[in-house]
Amino acid sequence: MAKLDSKVPKGPIADKWTTYKDKIDLVNPANKRNIDVIVVGTGLAGGSAAATLAELGYNVKAFAYQDSPRRAHSIAAQGGINAAKNYMGDGDSNYRLFYDTVKGGDYRSREANVHRLAEVSGNIIDQCVAQGVPFARDYGGLLDNRSFGGVLVSRTFYAKGQTGQQLLLGAYSAMNRQIARGKIEMFNRHEMLDVVKVDGKARGIIARDLITGEIERHSAHAVVIATGGYGNVYFLSTNAMGSNATAAWKIHKKGAYFANPCYTQIHPTCIPRSGDYQSKLTLMSESLRNDGRIWVPLHLEDAKAIQEGKLKPTQIPEENRDYYLERRYPAFGNLVPRDVASRAAKERCDAGYGVNATGEAVYLDFAAAFERYGQEQAKIKGIHNPSKEEIVKLGQAIIEEKYGNLFQMYEKIIAENPYETPMMIYPATHYTMGGVWVDYNLMTTVPGLYCIGEANFSDHGANRLGASALMQGLADGYFVLPYTIGDYLSDDIRTGKIATDTPEFDEVEKQVKDRLDFFINNEGTHSVDYFHKKLGKVMWDKVGMARNEKHLKEAIKEIKEIREDFWKNVKVTGGLNEFNQELEKAGRVADFLELGELFAMDALNRNESCGGHFREESVETSGPQKGEAKRNDKDYAYVAAWEYKGEPADAVLHKEELEFKDIELKTRSYK
Ligand SMILES: Cc1cc2nc3c(=O)[nH]c(=O)nc-3n(C[C@H](O)[C@H](O)[C@H](O)COP(=O)(O)OP(=O)(O)OC[C@H]3O[C@@H](n4cnc5c(N)ncnc54)[C@H](O)[C@@H]3O)c2cc1C
């Protein structure tokens, strides 16, 4: 078995990062001026990295396919960002955040990275406050916190239901300052289509100007990939429609190992699918589970009547409701982690208790919260003997203050008022914990090629806790990469500019152009979406919330067949040298069709249930955990890092054994 070098520094876990930073090589300020860094992606991870690297003095070239960094998918993040500040005085600490994240990830992440994440989490909040990010504050003006799934403290900082947007505006202003100083050259509407290696090191990229179609060469001393996750391999997901895996997949094909592709997060609280012509799904933030209670009817006949439109949820009395999360997991109740909540919803719906016409929905009900907050408000306002209506109204005002924009969004999409009737929710693909394998320095297996944010295999193991993605992306961009990249670049202070008129650039540019030409000239019969939808259906049905050997083997075969059909029969309209979104999509779907197969192979290889990866063959059959996912630490406590060898089916598995020295491996119980 090949050994992957994670480069985790020696020493006690709490000192590793500090000691490491003190010892690594630095690049002096004058030399930084001679070094170029390409950052692909300007969401929270790439935006924060680009701004910080430029502030440090490097020459940064930043790329995004949108018309502005402000439109990165990060803008969609609603609920919040975690940090171990212990502002609520409820016993939080770096250790607790570290512990919760490792446990939440079902013991499939690298301890040293997660501890570092916890250590820098507080700095992120300070940085963002200094940028003017308007985090919610309590009555006294102090930063407010709320709680997310899988933890017993309140450590989530938030800006209403628009945390990602506000954080992105912060990172964007930091970038803009550097753009104005000439330290960042921003390439909007540019898509990286491949990486260029020179002498084994990443030295540049080939990008397409999406407006003119022109193919460009860009060189640098290091390349940072910050291109987000690959949830859209499922076709329908809560990701932005443009989110894709092309950059990550292209670097995989050039030598970067791809880790744990099967680790996907299916988020429990999304607006249910409404039909075949839908292009994306909408998330209802996990923060809603602080106040909403999840239930389905206790009796099948009630569920049937609801499905047929003959009964309303408000007509079902309390005793005929099954608050199944509170019933099954009394310690965490509605705030169990996402994987647990999603599977529990699927279990109830599969058993016939779903609450919409398709039978794939459960209720998220705020009636109890209206009453609780209403009672409180009545006391505060000195209203004696308030009527039920008065209480509900007062309570609704509080909920509106906390989640008003989410309620409004729900009403716009479903055309039902969630203040009057419970919301309907169902799990949907949301986030990918898998991604490009990186070492402690966030460097891939290709020297000089880094990967940060959701695009890397991240610190979340097999399941990400809510509000931890923003934390990780910003930790990588503001506080980790800017240190670790210097250690590598210190060898490049005398290298000088990297030329682009070389055979290495010629060759990759030709590969890129040939592929684009193929798409435009292929006389196919089906649209790109036709294939994407077919892939998505296989992924959801056979590599979705529950997986088994039979289905996974079928999926591998079917995805390969769809891919072969795609290359024969895809039809791309429009031209090469113009703005052509069909052409963009074609390249992205071609990559999803390869990634999907590796994803299913990885799921097949991992014959254990862990986090978001649930194998039906691996379930507890007795004891208090009966029916719950069963992890197998003896055989699977490793990161599965796949090496590309030509076809997805030929990929070679390398294992990074995970060592748990500071956290004891336990059964993950939320009961
Ligand atoms: C609806 C929703 C709500 C969420 N809410 C939360 C939350 O409350 N808290 C939390 O912690 N997490 C949340 N998440 C997860 C979190 O938002 C993401 O994981 C995170 O924002 C990803 O940031 P990123 O910088 O890694 O990638 P992104 O924000 O996806 O940015 C990717 C960047 O890469 C660029 N790009 C991609 N490919 C190319 C290419 N080939 N060439 C050039 N540029 C390219 C894009 O233009 C973009 O700039 C949520 C996710 C969703 C879907």
XYZ file of C-alpha atoms and ligand atoms in Angstrom:
724
model
C 0.000 0.000 0.000
C 1.459 3.378 -0.993
C 1.855 5.718 1.926
C 0.569 9.241 1.555
C 2.578 11.821 3.428
C 0.181 14.093 5.270
C 3.151 16.162 6.558
C 1.463 16.601 9.920
C 4.053 18.169 12.231
C 5.214 16.317 15.302
C 4.419 17.376 18.873
C 1.360 17.806 21.051
C -1.767 18.603 19.069
C -2.361 21.962 20.720
C 1.169 23.141 19.793
C 1.559 21.694 16.316
C 0.337 24.688 14.331
C 2.102 27.330 16.405
C 5.392 25.484 16.436
C 5.116 24.718 12.743
C 4.483 28.348 11.829
C 7.534 29.346 13.824
C 9.758 26.968 11.919
C 8.661 27.071 8.272
C 10.540 29.084 5.676
C 9.315 32.565 4.864
C 9.638 34.721 1.779
C 10.893 38.196 2.551
C 8.655 41.114 1.552
C 10.884 42.271 -1.303
C 11.018 38.796 -2.814
C 7.273 38.353 -2.661
C 7.066 40.988 -5.390
C 8.795 38.531 -7.729
C 6.386 35.723 -7.141
C 3.094 35.107 -8.929
C 0.262 33.026 -7.574
C -2.830 31.961 -9.481
C -5.996 31.572 -7.436
C -8.812 29.836 -9.291
C -12.113 30.616 -7.623
C -13.071 33.673 -5.632
C -15.751 32.378 -3.305
C -15.038 32.596 0.378
C -12.016 30.302 0.203
C -10.419 31.759 -2.917
C -11.482 35.336 -2.223
C -9.964 35.311 1.249
C -6.801 33.624 -0.026
C -6.385 36.031 -2.950
C -6.851 39.086 -0.726
C -4.453 37.819 1.926
C -1.743 36.683 -0.494
C -1.906 40.049 -2.236
C -1.799 41.899 1.072
C 1.321 39.894 1.878
C 2.888 41.170 -1.341
C 2.552 38.324 -3.852
C 1.261 39.093 -7.361
C -2.081 37.378 -7.563
C -4.097 36.458 -10.625
C -7.619 35.478 -9.596
C -10.171 33.684 -11.781
C -13.914 33.188 -11.542
C -16.477 32.116 -14.081
C -19.095 34.536 -12.794
C -19.142 38.214 -13.713
C -18.007 39.150 -10.218
C -16.556 37.410 -7.139
C -19.711 38.554 -5.386
C -21.675 35.923 -7.256
C -19.727 32.887 -6.057
C -21.861 30.126 -4.680
C -20.671 31.089 -1.155
C -23.222 33.869 -1.333
C -25.943 31.264 -0.805
C -24.778 30.277 2.671
C -27.540 31.147 5.040
C -27.196 29.908 8.558
C -23.845 30.944 9.932
C -20.219 30.303 10.694
C -18.827 28.489 13.718
C -16.115 29.771 16.013
C -15.012 28.718 19.476
C -15.294 32.131 21.089
C -17.426 30.982 24.006
C -19.254 34.314 23.948
C -22.321 32.579 25.328
C -20.362 31.271 28.306
C -21.804 27.828 27.725
C -18.541 25.949 28.071
C -17.215 26.180 24.520
C -13.497 25.910 23.812
C -11.095 25.097 20.973
C -11.018 21.549 22.236
C -14.801 21.252 22.120
C -15.008 22.563 18.583
C -12.226 20.166 17.603
C -13.965 17.294 19.372
C -17.416 18.048 17.936
C -16.017 18.338 14.408
C -14.075 15.076 14.557
C -17.022 13.263 16.126
C -19.503 14.946 13.768
C -17.344 13.762 10.844
C -17.676 10.225 12.184
C -13.950 9.985 12.921
C -12.882 10.167 9.324
C -10.933 13.431 9.363
C -7.341 14.286 10.152
C -7.036 15.314 13.795
C -4.222 17.854 13.330
C -6.082 19.775 10.617
C -9.279 19.925 12.620
C -7.484 21.164 15.713
C -5.862 23.915 13.662
C -9.282 24.835 12.316
C -10.614 25.221 15.844
C -7.583 27.285 16.843
C -8.000 29.829 14.044
C -11.801 29.911 14.172
C -11.854 32.861 16.588
C -9.502 34.884 14.358
C -11.952 34.550 11.474
C -14.677 36.312 13.431
C -12.297 39.116 14.463
C -11.153 39.510 10.860
C -14.679 39.664 9.515
C -15.899 42.067 12.193
C -12.954 44.314 11.343
C -14.081 44.211 7.689
C -17.507 45.348 8.785
C -19.429 42.101 8.390
C -22.743 42.823 10.140
C -23.026 39.776 12.378
C -26.190 39.603 14.455
C -25.885 41.205 17.850
C -27.876 40.830 21.031
C -29.761 43.646 22.735
C -26.608 44.807 24.508
C -24.663 45.019 21.243
C -22.558 41.884 21.706
C -22.209 39.348 18.925
C -25.010 36.818 19.120
C -24.697 33.061 18.634
C -27.075 30.269 17.818
C -26.764 26.510 17.781
C -26.387 24.108 14.874
C -26.758 20.343 14.698
C -24.451 17.909 16.461
C -23.198 20.201 19.227
C -24.289 21.097 22.739
C -23.177 24.748 22.712
C -24.141 27.869 20.753
C -21.133 28.844 18.648
C -22.644 29.893 15.348
C -22.183 33.533 14.338
C -24.697 34.700 11.783
C -26.042 37.598 9.774
C -29.754 36.825 9.604
C -30.165 34.132 6.946
C -27.523 35.745 4.722
C -24.264 34.928 6.439
C -22.458 33.787 3.291
C -23.416 36.932 1.433
C -22.156 39.211 4.169
C -18.916 37.274 4.598
C -18.405 37.312 0.842
C -18.880 41.055 0.719
C -16.178 41.274 3.392
C -13.766 39.112 1.407
C -14.691 40.943 -1.778
C -13.895 44.330 -0.255
C -10.559 42.958 0.915
C -9.946 41.745 -2.657
C -11.034 45.040 -4.142
C -8.507 46.895 -2.045
C -5.812 44.718 -3.604
C -7.271 45.052 -7.097
C -7.045 48.814 -6.658
C -3.416 48.471 -5.494
C -2.612 46.425 -8.594
C -1.751 43.380 -6.515
C -4.693 41.296 -7.724
C -5.449 40.981 -11.393
C -9.053 39.799 -11.524
C -10.236 37.632 -14.413
C -14.006 37.485 -14.188
C -15.916 35.354 -16.668
C -12.880 33.126 -17.129
C -12.994 29.383 -16.716
C -9.909 27.359 -15.951
C -9.952 24.359 -18.255
C -6.690 22.718 -17.274
C -3.522 23.029 -15.259
C -0.041 23.173 -16.768
C 2.843 21.382 -15.142
C 6.491 22.128 -15.796
C 9.068 19.694 -14.419
C 6.353 18.108 -12.331
C 5.338 21.395 -10.671
C 2.115 23.323 -11.240
C 3.161 26.409 -13.189
C 0.037 27.725 -14.823
C -3.408 27.213 -16.228
C -5.273 27.290 -19.493
C -8.423 29.395 -19.208
C -11.232 30.319 -21.562
C -12.579 33.842 -21.709
C -16.253 32.989 -21.484
C -17.365 36.139 -23.301
C -15.110 35.933 -26.365
C -14.271 32.243 -26.274
C -10.574 33.057 -26.457
C -8.199 30.502 -24.953
C -5.553 32.041 -22.703
C -2.324 30.911 -21.043
C -1.505 32.120 -17.543
C 1.616 31.218 -15.617
C 2.563 31.435 -11.951
C 4.888 29.940 -9.378
C 1.999 28.211 -7.636
C -1.627 27.496 -8.419
C -4.413 27.467 -5.851
C -7.691 25.731 -6.654
C -10.654 27.098 -4.689
C -13.457 26.064 -6.986
C -16.063 24.685 -4.573
C -17.827 21.344 -4.323
C -19.235 18.813 -6.770
C -22.774 18.298 -5.422
C -24.174 19.032 -8.874
C -23.051 15.579 -9.963
C -26.584 14.748 -8.728
C -28.052 17.241 -11.220
C -30.472 18.535 -8.583
C -28.820 19.993 -5.506
C -28.871 23.093 -3.355
C -25.700 24.294 -5.067
C -25.709 27.126 -7.535
C -26.411 25.782 -11.015
C -22.940 26.722 -12.196
C -21.118 24.880 -9.407
C -18.977 22.217 -11.003
C -16.010 19.939 -10.574
C -14.047 20.759 -13.709
C -11.002 22.387 -12.120
C -10.783 19.733 -9.408
C -11.269 16.931 -11.912
C -8.752 18.347 -14.362
C -6.064 18.559 -11.708
C -6.961 15.022 -10.649
C -6.242 13.895 -14.184
C -2.900 15.679 -13.975
C -1.766 13.895 -10.824
C -3.705 15.283 -7.849
C -5.284 12.458 -5.876
C -9.020 12.699 -5.278
C -10.068 11.769 -1.754
C -13.258 10.224 -0.409
C -15.433 11.130 -3.405
C -18.361 9.226 -1.900
C -18.670 11.512 1.136
C -21.647 13.688 0.264
C -23.862 15.638 2.555
C -27.556 15.240 2.028
C -29.100 18.137 3.926
C -32.304 17.358 5.808
C -34.090 20.674 5.437
C -34.628 21.518 1.786
C -37.758 22.417 -0.087
C -39.035 19.150 -1.600
C -38.684 18.472 -5.315
C -41.770 19.503 -7.231
C -41.382 17.934 -10.673
C -39.246 16.804 -13.586
C -38.548 20.233 -15.014
C -36.825 21.650 -11.989
C -33.247 22.803 -12.319
C -32.214 23.180 -8.695
C -33.312 22.697 -5.106
C -33.578 25.245 -2.324
C -32.159 24.908 1.128
C -34.007 25.981 4.236
C -31.205 26.769 6.667
C -30.382 24.350 9.439
C -30.693 27.262 11.861
C -34.445 26.747 11.532
C -34.046 23.531 13.499
C -33.248 25.674 16.557
C -36.910 26.605 16.692
C -38.768 24.306 14.320
C -39.916 20.828 15.318
C -39.882 18.044 12.761
C -42.781 15.638 12.562
C -44.940 13.353 10.443
C -48.380 11.948 11.269
C -48.330 9.094 13.754
C -50.955 7.162 11.799
C -50.676 6.017 8.219
C -54.291 6.913 7.470
C -53.583 10.562 8.389
C -50.495 10.573 6.173
C -52.555 9.164 3.292
C -55.270 11.787 3.805
C -52.636 14.529 3.733
C -51.049 13.096 0.581
C -54.473 13.134 -1.064
C -55.123 16.708 0.047
C -58.019 15.703 2.317
C -56.429 16.738 5.611
C -54.352 19.707 6.760
C -51.442 19.390 9.187
C -53.031 21.913 11.539
C -56.007 19.546 11.873
C -53.857 16.779 13.338
C -53.874 16.943 17.140
C -50.621 16.818 19.108
C -51.121 13.218 20.239
C -51.385 12.056 16.625
C -48.037 13.521 15.590
C -44.717 11.723 15.597
C -41.846 14.060 16.456
C -39.559 11.286 15.357
C -36.216 13.028 15.982
C -37.208 13.952 19.527
C -38.458 10.392 20.005
C -35.354 8.656 18.637
C -32.657 11.077 19.803
C -33.794 12.696 23.044
C -30.377 14.230 23.845
C -30.078 16.187 20.567
C -33.675 16.103 19.376
C -34.233 18.229 16.285
C -30.583 19.255 16.322
C -29.029 15.904 15.473
C -26.382 16.130 12.733
C -27.500 16.348 9.137
C -26.789 12.775 8.104
C -28.801 11.418 11.028
C -31.726 13.785 10.413
C -31.763 13.026 6.672
C -31.812 9.288 7.122
C -34.537 9.536 9.739
C -36.703 11.537 7.306
C -36.105 8.991 4.559
C -36.985 6.161 6.917
C -40.349 7.751 7.795
C -41.138 8.619 4.171
C -40.132 5.161 2.921
C -42.526 3.757 5.523
C -45.335 5.784 3.957
C -45.608 8.728 6.365
C -44.520 11.465 3.922
C -46.683 14.576 3.836
C -46.931 15.766 0.249
C -48.315 14.251 -2.923
C -45.033 12.465 -3.720
C -44.771 11.138 -0.148
C -41.312 12.683 0.104
C -41.689 15.435 2.684
C -41.884 15.920 6.436
C -43.069 18.916 8.450
C -40.939 21.582 10.059
C -43.308 23.249 12.456
C -42.851 26.529 14.321
C -46.115 26.572 16.257
C -44.400 25.678 19.540
C -41.779 28.383 19.018
C -44.452 31.020 18.299
C -46.012 30.143 21.600
C -42.769 29.972 23.585
C -41.460 33.311 22.292
C -44.935 34.833 22.502
C -45.254 33.957 26.204
C -41.827 35.466 26.834
C -42.689 38.629 24.956
C -45.991 39.017 26.758
C -44.109 38.933 30.074
C -41.482 41.389 28.836
C -44.161 43.751 27.583
C -46.238 43.392 30.749
C -49.286 42.000 28.938
C -51.341 40.100 31.507
C -53.599 37.231 30.430
C -52.789 37.566 26.741
C -55.072 35.741 24.325
C -53.724 32.813 22.300
C -53.818 34.981 19.158
C -51.831 37.737 20.886
C -49.216 35.228 22.027
C -48.840 33.721 18.571
C -48.532 37.154 16.995
C -45.856 38.227 19.441
C -43.987 34.948 18.872
C -44.227 35.244 15.110
C -42.623 38.665 15.264
C -39.583 37.149 16.984
C -39.344 34.342 14.456
C -39.640 36.877 11.666
C -36.766 38.844 13.118
C -34.603 35.719 13.224
C -35.516 33.986 9.990
C -37.814 36.393 8.132
C -36.038 36.109 4.782
C -36.163 32.296 4.906
C -39.899 32.313 5.595
C -40.409 34.728 2.755
C -38.341 32.583 0.395
C -40.363 29.503 1.347
C -43.640 31.284 0.720
C -42.433 32.507 -2.678
C -41.490 28.995 -3.791
C -44.300 26.922 -2.265
C -47.075 29.542 -2.220
C -48.031 28.661 1.351
C -47.630 30.880 4.387
C -45.261 29.064 6.789
C -46.459 31.239 9.677
C -49.849 29.573 9.289
C -49.016 26.058 8.187
C -45.862 24.012 8.864
C -43.136 24.067 6.237
C -42.566 20.915 4.197
C -38.992 19.776 3.894
C -37.042 16.833 2.483
C -33.332 15.954 2.246
C -31.325 17.103 -0.784
C -27.704 17.025 -1.894
C -25.960 19.973 -0.378
C -22.230 19.676 0.147
C -19.341 17.393 -0.677
C -16.911 16.439 2.037
C -14.821 14.548 -0.497
C -12.494 16.425 -2.820
C -8.909 16.879 -3.824
C -6.529 15.283 -1.328
C -4.253 17.790 0.391
C -1.553 17.510 3.016
C -1.258 19.644 6.160
C 0.022 22.506 3.965
C -3.102 22.258 1.778
C -0.878 21.123 -1.082
C -2.124 18.391 -3.410
C 0.026 15.493 -4.593
C 1.301 17.824 -7.345
C 4.028 20.179 -6.060
C 2.965 23.816 -6.139
C -0.684 22.939 -6.625
C -2.866 23.793 -3.642
C -6.524 23.197 -2.994
C -8.684 25.003 -0.438
C -12.304 25.381 0.656
C -14.991 22.921 -0.340
C -12.893 21.728 -3.277
C -10.446 19.901 -1.044
C -11.299 16.812 0.965
C -11.568 19.090 3.924
C -11.662 18.779 7.642
C -15.161 17.419 7.903
C -14.530 13.706 7.551
C -17.589 11.794 6.466
C -20.105 14.407 7.575
C -19.867 18.179 7.899
C -21.474 19.907 10.842
C -23.602 22.931 10.036
C -21.777 26.278 9.792
C -18.407 24.567 9.477
C -17.871 25.001 5.736
C -17.580 28.770 5.919
C -15.257 28.365 8.871
C -13.029 25.969 6.937
C -13.034 27.998 3.718
C -12.075 31.182 5.515
C -9.570 29.427 7.773
C -7.868 28.025 4.668
C -7.899 31.351 2.839
C -7.163 33.889 5.557
C -5.084 31.954 8.043
C -3.588 28.689 6.778
C -2.601 28.862 3.105
C -0.925 32.291 3.387
C 1.576 30.695 5.806
C 2.054 27.286 4.253
C 2.438 28.476 0.668
C 5.380 30.659 1.705
C 7.292 27.577 2.766
C 7.032 26.245 -0.785
C 7.544 29.555 -2.562
C 10.692 30.336 -0.609
C 12.470 28.058 -3.122
C 11.209 30.144 -6.017
C 12.615 33.560 -5.186
C 15.197 33.295 -7.959
C 13.096 31.459 -10.529
C 11.866 34.540 -12.362
C 8.738 34.758 -14.503
C 7.388 31.468 -15.786
C 7.268 31.525 -19.585
C 4.077 30.500 -21.359
C 5.545 29.962 -24.846
C 6.755 26.497 -23.979
C 5.915 22.961 -25.149
C 4.156 22.270 -21.846
C 1.699 25.121 -22.421
C 1.396 24.218 -26.136
C 0.406 20.673 -25.291
C -2.235 21.455 -22.673
C -3.695 24.258 -24.739
C -4.071 21.850 -27.646
C -5.867 19.306 -25.455
C -8.267 22.016 -24.305
C -8.927 23.296 -27.821
C -9.437 19.802 -29.262
C -12.077 19.047 -26.688
C -13.946 22.292 -27.291
C -13.810 21.697 -31.050
C -15.222 18.234 -30.544
C -18.229 19.546 -28.635
C -19.039 22.196 -31.201
C -18.656 19.846 -34.154
C -20.259 16.698 -32.794
C -23.421 15.870 -34.709
C -25.288 14.607 -31.659
C -28.953 14.408 -30.909
C -29.307 15.070 -27.184
C -28.722 18.164 -25.091
C -26.123 18.289 -22.327
C -28.899 18.440 -19.723
C -30.363 15.200 -21.046
C -27.187 13.385 -19.998
C -26.777 15.333 -16.792
C -30.295 14.411 -15.683
C -29.676 10.749 -16.483
C -26.488 10.810 -14.446
C -28.259 12.604 -11.599
C -30.989 10.003 -11.487
C -28.510 7.126 -11.184
C -26.580 9.031 -8.535
C -29.678 9.822 -6.463
C -31.296 6.395 -6.792
C -28.193 4.267 -6.355
C -25.495 6.428 -4.778
C -27.747 8.674 -2.692
C -28.828 8.582 0.929
C -28.583 4.796 1.231
C -26.198 2.633 -0.768
C -25.733 -1.092 -1.222
C -23.366 -3.308 -3.159
C -25.867 -4.330 -5.813
C -26.954 -0.781 -6.598
C -23.417 0.555 -6.564
C -22.257 -2.053 -9.061
C -25.213 -1.190 -11.268
C -24.446 2.521 -10.922
C -20.830 2.062 -12.009
C -21.979 0.237 -15.131
C -24.798 2.667 -15.913
C -22.668 5.786 -15.470
C -20.090 4.356 -17.863
C -22.841 3.693 -20.404
C -24.225 7.220 -20.054
C -20.711 8.577 -20.539
C -20.154 6.569 -23.685
C -23.513 7.684 -25.033
C -22.652 11.296 -24.147
C -19.457 11.266 -26.198
C -21.346 9.841 -29.178
C -24.586 11.738 -29.026
C -24.169 15.037 -27.250
C -25.339 18.076 -29.164
C -23.859 21.451 -28.261
C -25.520 24.433 -29.848
C -23.873 27.797 -30.502
C -20.340 28.630 -31.519
C -16.846 28.423 -30.141
C -15.858 32.070 -30.111
C -18.779 33.531 -28.270
C -20.590 33.421 -24.958
C -21.889 29.861 -25.011
C -23.281 28.370 -21.841
C -24.139 25.069 -23.531
C -20.477 24.651 -24.335
C -19.501 25.478 -20.745
C -22.009 22.930 -19.460
C -20.794 20.250 -21.866
C -17.284 20.320 -20.443
C -18.567 20.292 -16.884
C -20.972 17.408 -17.444
C -18.245 15.424 -19.225
C -16.198 15.719 -16.043
C -19.152 14.839 -13.795
C -19.631 11.698 -15.871
C -16.142 10.548 -14.920
C -16.269 11.764 -11.340
C -19.639 10.035 -10.839
C -18.114 6.687 -11.638
C -15.204 7.173 -9.241
C -17.714 8.337 -6.632
C -19.664 5.069 -6.938
C -16.435 3.039 -6.901
C -15.354 4.754 -3.702
C -18.769 4.079 -2.154
C -18.494 0.439 -3.143
C -15.032 0.145 -1.670
C -16.132 1.645 1.655
C -18.169 -1.205 3.011
C -19.065 0.582 6.220
C -21.594 3.222 7.145
C -19.986 6.457 8.196
C -21.386 9.982 8.233
C -23.107 10.856 4.979
C -22.134 7.494 3.513
C -24.719 4.926 4.588
C -24.203 1.320 3.492
C -27.317 -0.755 3.999
C -25.112 -3.772 4.689
C -23.517 -2.016 7.659
C -26.180 -1.385 10.281
C -26.221 -2.060 14.044
C -28.408 -5.074 14.610
C -28.711 -5.059 18.401
C -28.276 -2.915 21.518
C -29.262 0.722 22.059
C -27.975 1.712 18.595
C -30.076 -0.905 16.791
C -30.963 0.263 13.287
C -28.318 3.010 13.275
C -25.307 3.252 10.946
C -22.418 0.961 11.840
C -18.879 2.225 11.355
C -15.961 -0.150 10.891
C -12.838 1.445 12.343
C -10.752 -1.680 12.061
C -10.906 -1.771 8.281
C -11.871 1.733 7.166
C -10.267 4.366 9.396
C -8.478 5.832 6.394
C -8.799 8.536 3.794
C -9.343 6.918 0.394
C -7.183 8.879 -2.056
C -7.606 7.846 -5.691
C -4.927 8.215 -8.322
C -6.038 8.738 -11.915
C -4.802 6.147 -14.373
C -6.689 6.755 -17.609
C -10.281 5.675 -16.963
C -12.182 6.069 -13.690
C -12.331 2.272 -13.465
C -8.524 2.068 -13.492
C -8.051 4.494 -10.601
C -5.648 3.255 -7.938
C -6.565 3.544 -4.280
C -4.042 4.954 -1.817
C -4.857 4.999 1.858
C -3.940 7.630 4.387
C -4.377 5.856 7.679
C -6.047 8.129 10.210
C -4.547 8.218 13.666
C -6.633 9.254 16.645
C -4.304 10.166 19.473
C -6.326 12.924 21.080
C -9.869 11.760 20.591
C -11.115 8.345 21.470
C -13.004 6.592 18.693
C -16.510 5.987 19.938
C -19.847 4.977 18.567
C -21.422 8.207 17.410
C -24.567 8.366 19.496
C -26.902 11.331 19.675
C -29.428 9.546 21.820
C -27.716 26.816 0.026
C -26.467 26.632 0.823
C -26.366 27.162 2.097
C -25.208 26.994 2.842
N -25.137 27.523 4.093
C -24.001 27.373 4.807
C -23.885 27.943 6.092
O -24.793 28.579 6.599
N -22.730 27.767 6.763
C -21.679 27.069 6.247
O -20.656 26.960 6.900
N -21.762 26.550 5.014
C -22.880 26.677 4.280
N -22.963 26.131 3.039
C -21.758 25.566 2.418
C -20.846 26.705 1.935
O -21.625 27.753 1.432
C -19.886 26.266 0.863
O -19.265 25.075 1.224
C -18.806 27.322 0.667
O -19.368 28.584 0.475
C -17.892 26.970 -0.478
O -16.993 28.027 -0.651
P -15.797 27.911 -1.666
O -15.090 29.212 -1.638
O -15.010 26.688 -1.383
O -16.493 27.681 -3.085
P -17.579 28.558 -3.899
O -18.222 29.599 -3.098
O -18.427 27.550 -4.585
O -16.713 29.314 -4.964
C -16.204 28.664 -6.094
C -15.461 29.676 -6.930
O -14.749 28.981 -7.926
C -14.994 29.565 -9.195
N -14.802 28.492 -10.165
C -15.274 27.227 -10.128
N -14.785 26.525 -11.145
C -13.987 27.353 -11.852
C -13.182 27.213 -12.998
N -13.062 26.046 -13.643
N -12.522 28.299 -13.453
C -12.600 29.493 -12.810
N -13.315 29.660 -11.692
C -13.990 28.607 -11.229
C -16.362 30.158 -9.108
O -16.494 31.181 -10.058
C -16.340 30.677 -7.660
O -15.700 31.926 -7.646
C -24.127 26.269 2.291
C -24.229 25.722 1.020
C -25.409 25.870 0.307
C -25.531 25.181 -1.011
